[in-house]
Tab-separated table of C-alpha atoms in Angstrom:
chain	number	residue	atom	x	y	z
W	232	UNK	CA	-20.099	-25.055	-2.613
W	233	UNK	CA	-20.673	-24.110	1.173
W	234	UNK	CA	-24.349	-21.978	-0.634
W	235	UNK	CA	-25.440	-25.278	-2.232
W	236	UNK	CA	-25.760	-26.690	0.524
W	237	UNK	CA	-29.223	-26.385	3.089
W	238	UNK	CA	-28.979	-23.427	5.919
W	239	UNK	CA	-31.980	-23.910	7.537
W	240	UNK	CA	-33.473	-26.986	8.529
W	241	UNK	CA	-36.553	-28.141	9.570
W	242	UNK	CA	-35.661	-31.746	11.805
W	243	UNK	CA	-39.584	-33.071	12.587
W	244	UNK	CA	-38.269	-36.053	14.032
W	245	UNK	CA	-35.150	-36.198	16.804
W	246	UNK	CA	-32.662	-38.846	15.044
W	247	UNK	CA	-32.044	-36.521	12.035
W	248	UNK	CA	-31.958	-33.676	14.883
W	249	UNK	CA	-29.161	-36.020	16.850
W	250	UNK	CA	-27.062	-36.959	13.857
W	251	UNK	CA	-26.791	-32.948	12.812
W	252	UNK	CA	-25.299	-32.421	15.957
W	253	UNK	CA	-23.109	-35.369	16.005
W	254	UNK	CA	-21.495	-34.062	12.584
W	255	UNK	CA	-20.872	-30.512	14.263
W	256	UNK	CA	-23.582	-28.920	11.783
W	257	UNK	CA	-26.121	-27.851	14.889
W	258	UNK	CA	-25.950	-24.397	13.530
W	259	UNK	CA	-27.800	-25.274	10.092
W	260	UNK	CA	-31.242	-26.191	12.249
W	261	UNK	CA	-33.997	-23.860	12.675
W	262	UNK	CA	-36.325	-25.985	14.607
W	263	UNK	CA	-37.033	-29.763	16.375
W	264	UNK	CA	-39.946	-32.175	17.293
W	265	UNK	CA	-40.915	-31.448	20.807
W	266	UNK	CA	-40.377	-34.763	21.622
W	267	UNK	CA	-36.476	-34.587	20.939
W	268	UNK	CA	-34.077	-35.395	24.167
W	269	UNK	CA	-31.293	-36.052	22.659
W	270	UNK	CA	-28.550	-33.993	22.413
W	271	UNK	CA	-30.467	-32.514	25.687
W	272	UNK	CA	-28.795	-29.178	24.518
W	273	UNK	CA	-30.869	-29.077	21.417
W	274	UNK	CA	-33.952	-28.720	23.922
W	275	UNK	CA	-32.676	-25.393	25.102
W	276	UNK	CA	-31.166	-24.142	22.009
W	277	UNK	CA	-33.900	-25.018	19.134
W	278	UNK	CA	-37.451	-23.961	18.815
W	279	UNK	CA	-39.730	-26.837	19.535
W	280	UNK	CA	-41.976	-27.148	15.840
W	281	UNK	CA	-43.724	-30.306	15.726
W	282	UNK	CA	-44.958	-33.437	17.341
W	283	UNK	CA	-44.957	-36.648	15.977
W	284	UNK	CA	-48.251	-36.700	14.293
W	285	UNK	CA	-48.822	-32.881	14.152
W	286	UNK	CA	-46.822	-29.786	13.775
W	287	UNK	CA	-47.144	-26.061	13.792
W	288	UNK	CA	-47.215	-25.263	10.177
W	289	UNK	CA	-47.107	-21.327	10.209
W	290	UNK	CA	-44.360	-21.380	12.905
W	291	UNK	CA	-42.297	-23.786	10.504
W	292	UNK	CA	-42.801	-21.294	7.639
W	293	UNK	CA	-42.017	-18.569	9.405
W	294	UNK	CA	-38.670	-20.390	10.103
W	295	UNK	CA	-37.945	-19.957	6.045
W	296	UNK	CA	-36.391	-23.252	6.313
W	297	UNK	CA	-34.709	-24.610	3.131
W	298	UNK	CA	-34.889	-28.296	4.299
W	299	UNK	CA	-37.266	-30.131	6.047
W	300	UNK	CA	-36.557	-33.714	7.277
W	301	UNK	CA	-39.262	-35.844	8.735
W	302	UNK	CA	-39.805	-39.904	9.481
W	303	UNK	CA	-42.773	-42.133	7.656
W	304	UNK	CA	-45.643	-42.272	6.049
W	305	UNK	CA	-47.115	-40.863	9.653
W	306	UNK	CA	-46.029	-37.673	8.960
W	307	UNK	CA	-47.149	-37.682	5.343
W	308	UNK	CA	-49.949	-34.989	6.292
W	309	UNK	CA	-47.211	-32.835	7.543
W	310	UNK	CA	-44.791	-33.201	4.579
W	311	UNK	CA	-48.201	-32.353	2.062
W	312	UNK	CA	-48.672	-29.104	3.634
W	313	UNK	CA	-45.313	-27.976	4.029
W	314	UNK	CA	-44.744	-29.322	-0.101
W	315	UNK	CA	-48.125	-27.389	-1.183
W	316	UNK	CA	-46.494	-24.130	0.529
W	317	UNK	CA	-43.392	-24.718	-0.907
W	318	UNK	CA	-41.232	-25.686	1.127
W	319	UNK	CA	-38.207	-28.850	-0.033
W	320	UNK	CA	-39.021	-31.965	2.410
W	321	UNK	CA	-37.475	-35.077	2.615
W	322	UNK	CA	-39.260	-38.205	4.441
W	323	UNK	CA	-37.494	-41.004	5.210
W	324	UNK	CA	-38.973	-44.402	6.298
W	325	UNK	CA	-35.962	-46.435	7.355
W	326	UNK	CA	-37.296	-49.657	9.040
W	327	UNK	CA	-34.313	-51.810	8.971
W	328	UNK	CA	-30.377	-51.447	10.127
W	329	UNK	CA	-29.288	-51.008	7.270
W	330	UNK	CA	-31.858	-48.478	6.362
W	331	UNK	CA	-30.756	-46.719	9.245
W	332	UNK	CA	-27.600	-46.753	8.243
W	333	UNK	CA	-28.619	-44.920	4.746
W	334	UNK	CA	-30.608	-42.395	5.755
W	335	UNK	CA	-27.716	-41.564	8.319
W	336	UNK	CA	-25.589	-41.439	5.447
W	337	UNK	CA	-28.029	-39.076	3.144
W	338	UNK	CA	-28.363	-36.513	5.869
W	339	UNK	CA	-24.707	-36.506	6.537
W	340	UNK	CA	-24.603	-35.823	2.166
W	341	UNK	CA	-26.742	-33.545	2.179
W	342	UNK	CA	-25.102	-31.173	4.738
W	343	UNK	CA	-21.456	-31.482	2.840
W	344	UNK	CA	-20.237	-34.171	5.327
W	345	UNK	CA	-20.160	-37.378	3.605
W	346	UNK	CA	-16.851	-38.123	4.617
W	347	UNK	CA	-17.080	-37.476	8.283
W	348	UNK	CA	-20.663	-38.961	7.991
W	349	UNK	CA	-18.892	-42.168	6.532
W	350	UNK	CA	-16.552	-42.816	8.944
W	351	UNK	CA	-19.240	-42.482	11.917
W	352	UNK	CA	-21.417	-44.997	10.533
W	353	UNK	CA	-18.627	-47.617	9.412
W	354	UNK	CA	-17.094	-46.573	13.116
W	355	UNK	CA	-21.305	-47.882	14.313
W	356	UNK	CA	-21.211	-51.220	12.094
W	357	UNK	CA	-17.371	-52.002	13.534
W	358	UNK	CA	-19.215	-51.988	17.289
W	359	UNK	CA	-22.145	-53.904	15.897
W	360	UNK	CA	-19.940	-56.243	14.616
W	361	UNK	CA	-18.101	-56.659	17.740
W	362	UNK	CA	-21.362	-56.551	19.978
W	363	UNK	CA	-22.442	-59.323	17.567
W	364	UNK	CA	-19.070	-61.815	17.557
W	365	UNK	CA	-19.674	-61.301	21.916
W	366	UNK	CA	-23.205	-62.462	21.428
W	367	UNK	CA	-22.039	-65.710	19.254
W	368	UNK	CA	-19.622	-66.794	22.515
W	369	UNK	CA	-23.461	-67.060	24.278
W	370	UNK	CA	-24.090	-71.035	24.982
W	371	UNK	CA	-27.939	-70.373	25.109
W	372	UNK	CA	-29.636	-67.077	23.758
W	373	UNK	CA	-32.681	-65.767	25.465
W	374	UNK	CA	-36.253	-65.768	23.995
W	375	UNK	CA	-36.949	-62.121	24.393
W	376	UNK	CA	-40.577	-60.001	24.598
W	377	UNK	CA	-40.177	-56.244	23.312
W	378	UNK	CA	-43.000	-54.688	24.445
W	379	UNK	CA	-43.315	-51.012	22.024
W	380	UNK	CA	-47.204	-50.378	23.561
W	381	UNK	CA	-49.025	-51.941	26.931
W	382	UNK	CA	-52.580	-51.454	25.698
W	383	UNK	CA	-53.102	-53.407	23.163
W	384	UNK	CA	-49.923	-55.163	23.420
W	385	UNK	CA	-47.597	-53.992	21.003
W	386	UNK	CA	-44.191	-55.789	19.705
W	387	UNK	CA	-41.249	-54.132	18.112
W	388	UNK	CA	-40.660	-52.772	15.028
W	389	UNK	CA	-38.021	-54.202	12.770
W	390	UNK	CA	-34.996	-52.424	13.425
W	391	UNK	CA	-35.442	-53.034	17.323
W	392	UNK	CA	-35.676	-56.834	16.145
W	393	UNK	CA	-32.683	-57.056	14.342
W	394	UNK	CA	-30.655	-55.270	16.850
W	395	UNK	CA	-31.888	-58.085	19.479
W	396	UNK	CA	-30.518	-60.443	17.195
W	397	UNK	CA	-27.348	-58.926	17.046
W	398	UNK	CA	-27.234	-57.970	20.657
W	399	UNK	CA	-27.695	-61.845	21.480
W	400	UNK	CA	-31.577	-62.311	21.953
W	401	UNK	CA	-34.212	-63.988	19.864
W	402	UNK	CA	-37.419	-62.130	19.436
W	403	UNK	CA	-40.539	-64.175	20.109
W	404	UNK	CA	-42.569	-62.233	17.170
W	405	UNK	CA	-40.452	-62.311	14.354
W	406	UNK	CA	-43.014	-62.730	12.394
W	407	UNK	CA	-44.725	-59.186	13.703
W	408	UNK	CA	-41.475	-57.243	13.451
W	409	UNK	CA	-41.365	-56.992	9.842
W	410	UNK	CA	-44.572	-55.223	9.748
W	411	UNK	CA	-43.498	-51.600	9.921
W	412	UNK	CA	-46.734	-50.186	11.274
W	413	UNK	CA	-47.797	-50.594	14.876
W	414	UNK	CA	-51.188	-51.559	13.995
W	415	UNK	CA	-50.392	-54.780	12.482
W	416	UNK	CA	-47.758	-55.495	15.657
W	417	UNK	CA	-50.439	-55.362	17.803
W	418	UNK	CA	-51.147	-58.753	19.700
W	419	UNK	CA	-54.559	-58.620	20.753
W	420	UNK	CA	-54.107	-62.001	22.989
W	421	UNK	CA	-51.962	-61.918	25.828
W	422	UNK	CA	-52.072	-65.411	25.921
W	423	UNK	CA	-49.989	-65.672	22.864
W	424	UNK	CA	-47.380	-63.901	24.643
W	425	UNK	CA	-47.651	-66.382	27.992
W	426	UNK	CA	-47.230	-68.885	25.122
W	427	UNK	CA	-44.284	-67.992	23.704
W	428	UNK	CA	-42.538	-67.695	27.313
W	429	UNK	CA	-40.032	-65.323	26.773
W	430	UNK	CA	-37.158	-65.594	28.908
W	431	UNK	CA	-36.554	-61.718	28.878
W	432	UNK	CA	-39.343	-58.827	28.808
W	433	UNK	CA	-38.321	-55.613	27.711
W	434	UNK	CA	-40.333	-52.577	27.462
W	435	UNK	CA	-40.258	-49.480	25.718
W	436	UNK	CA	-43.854	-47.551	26.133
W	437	UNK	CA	-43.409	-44.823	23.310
W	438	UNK	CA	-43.731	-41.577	24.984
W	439	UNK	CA	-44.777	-43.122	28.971
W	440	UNK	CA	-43.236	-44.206	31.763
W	441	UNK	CA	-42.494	-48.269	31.772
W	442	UNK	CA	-44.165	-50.092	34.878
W	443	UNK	CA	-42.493	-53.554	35.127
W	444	UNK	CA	-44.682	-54.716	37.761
W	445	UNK	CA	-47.681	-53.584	35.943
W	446	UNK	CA	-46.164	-56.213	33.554
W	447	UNK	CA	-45.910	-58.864	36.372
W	448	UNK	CA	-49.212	-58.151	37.755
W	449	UNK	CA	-50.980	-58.595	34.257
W	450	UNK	CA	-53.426	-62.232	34.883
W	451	UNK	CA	-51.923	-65.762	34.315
W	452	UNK	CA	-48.134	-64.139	33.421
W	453	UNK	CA	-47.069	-65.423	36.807
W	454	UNK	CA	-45.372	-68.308	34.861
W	455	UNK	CA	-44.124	-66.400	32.524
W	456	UNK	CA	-40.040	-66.937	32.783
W	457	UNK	CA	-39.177	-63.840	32.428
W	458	UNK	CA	-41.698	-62.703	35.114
W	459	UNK	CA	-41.041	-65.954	37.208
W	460	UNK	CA	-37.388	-64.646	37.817
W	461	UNK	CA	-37.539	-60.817	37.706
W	462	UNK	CA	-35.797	-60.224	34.333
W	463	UNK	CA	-38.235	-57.101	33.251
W	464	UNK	CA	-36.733	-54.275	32.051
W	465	UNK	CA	-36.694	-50.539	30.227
W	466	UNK	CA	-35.111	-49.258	27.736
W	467	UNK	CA	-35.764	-45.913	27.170
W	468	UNK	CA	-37.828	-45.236	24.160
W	469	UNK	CA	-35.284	-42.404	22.910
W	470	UNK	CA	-32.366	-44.756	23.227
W	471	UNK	CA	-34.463	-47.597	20.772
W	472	UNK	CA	-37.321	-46.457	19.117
W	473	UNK	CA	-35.631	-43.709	17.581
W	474	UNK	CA	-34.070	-45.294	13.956
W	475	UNK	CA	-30.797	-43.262	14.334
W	476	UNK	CA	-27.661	-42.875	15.828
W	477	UNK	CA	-29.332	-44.051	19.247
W	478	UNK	CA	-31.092	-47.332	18.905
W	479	UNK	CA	-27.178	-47.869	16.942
W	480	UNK	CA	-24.944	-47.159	19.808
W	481	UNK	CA	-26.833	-47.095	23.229
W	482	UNK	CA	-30.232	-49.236	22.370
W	483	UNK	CA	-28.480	-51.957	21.109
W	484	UNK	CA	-26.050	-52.026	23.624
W	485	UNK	CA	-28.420	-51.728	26.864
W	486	UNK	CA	-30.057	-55.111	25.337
W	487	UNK	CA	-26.784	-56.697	24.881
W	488	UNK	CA	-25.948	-55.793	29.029
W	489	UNK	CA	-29.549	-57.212	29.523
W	490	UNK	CA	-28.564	-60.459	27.478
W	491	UNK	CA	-25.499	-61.168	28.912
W	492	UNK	CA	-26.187	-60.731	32.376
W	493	UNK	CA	-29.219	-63.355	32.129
W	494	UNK	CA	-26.720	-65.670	29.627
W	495	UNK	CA	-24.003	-65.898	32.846
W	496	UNK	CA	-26.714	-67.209	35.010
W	497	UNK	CA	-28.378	-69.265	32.320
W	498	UNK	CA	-25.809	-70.329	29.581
């Protein structure tokens, strides 16, 4: 059974890379994104392959990998040359929890650890669960600004949504988060954001440094309440923009610290 299975894979994107290492099957990858911190040992131990939007094609194939796993239709170009040279490649474009929670539970199939794979992710939903029954104790939830891009303005993506909801916060673009690409998120009026007066900004700049008082300093966001009384923060954009094991466990629950603190001063 042990041949079936894939013995070199290809992880083009870090939460496939993280999970791997999670279910003790590190030693089946052959190469990661170069944008992959976590495990931080995977840095030092794994040939850096690909980008987000670009990878090193000959260096992949010369990796004779039996499996590639990549993220969205933004790597579609990627997955179309590796197909045409013959290589097996799986794209996933989880956008939701839940859809986080199945492509979690693919990988973990295809590597022969369903079981163990299983009882991580129902272990995950159990402390969403209980992150979520905290949040309903809240007597007021705070209006919350998730910032994915400074210029243009950029608002989360779905699965950063929902965990705000569980973690106790109400996005002010709901309506933006279901679109899954960052294009339509974008919110070309700041005003609209001064409008909607979050109580809470939180930013995660994919890929660059956040700069909260950039953020306060921005024209007419003086009054903004979240800017009014300081509550402008970072979450690293490994911890919630990657849909995997991280934006589950830590992502969620630096937002849920964030909420809480402001809901014992404000509730």
């Amino acid at each position: 059974m042990h041949a079936l299975l894939p013995q070199r894979i290809v992880c083009l994107t870090e939460e496939a890379t993280e999970w791997l290492y999670l279910l003790g099957e590190e030693a089946r990858i052959v190469g990661i994104s170069g944008y992959t911190v976590r495990p931080r040992r995977a840095r030092a131990e794994k040939p850096k392959v690909s980008a987000f939007l670009s990878a090193k094609i000959d260096k992949i194939l010369a990796l004779k990998p039996d499996c590639v796993f990549g993220f969205s239709d933004l790597q579609a170009d990627i997955a179309s040359l590796l197909i045409k040279a013959g290589v097996q490649v799986t794209i996933f474009n989880q956008r939701s929890v839940d859809e986080i929670f199945s492509m979690l539970y693919q990988v973990a199939a295809m590597v022969g650890q369903a079981d163990q794979g299983l009882a991580r992710l129902q272990a995950m939903r159990t402390e969403l669960d209980a992150i979520a029954l905290r949040a309903a104790g809240f007597k007021r939830r705070p209006k919350v600004f998730f910032e994915e891009w400074d210029e243009p303005h950029i608002s989360g993506i779905r699965w950063v949504s929902e965990l705000m909801g569980i973690a106790g916060g109400d996005d002010v673009f709901p309506e933006l988060a279901v679109q899954s690409l960052g294009k339509d998120r974008i919110i070309a009026e700041g005003q609209s954001i001064i409008d909607r007066a979050p109580d809470i900004i939180i930013g995660s700049w994919c890929g660059k440094k956040f700069r909260p008082e950039k953020v306060a300093a921005r024209p007419g966001w003086q009054d903004v309440p979240a800017v009014r009384t300081g509550q402008i923060f970072e979450i690293k954009s490994a911890d919630i923009l990657q849909p995997g094991p991280a934006s589950l466990t830590d992502g969620v629950a630096q937002m849920h610290r964030i909420f809480s603190q402001w809901e014992a001063l404000h509730g």
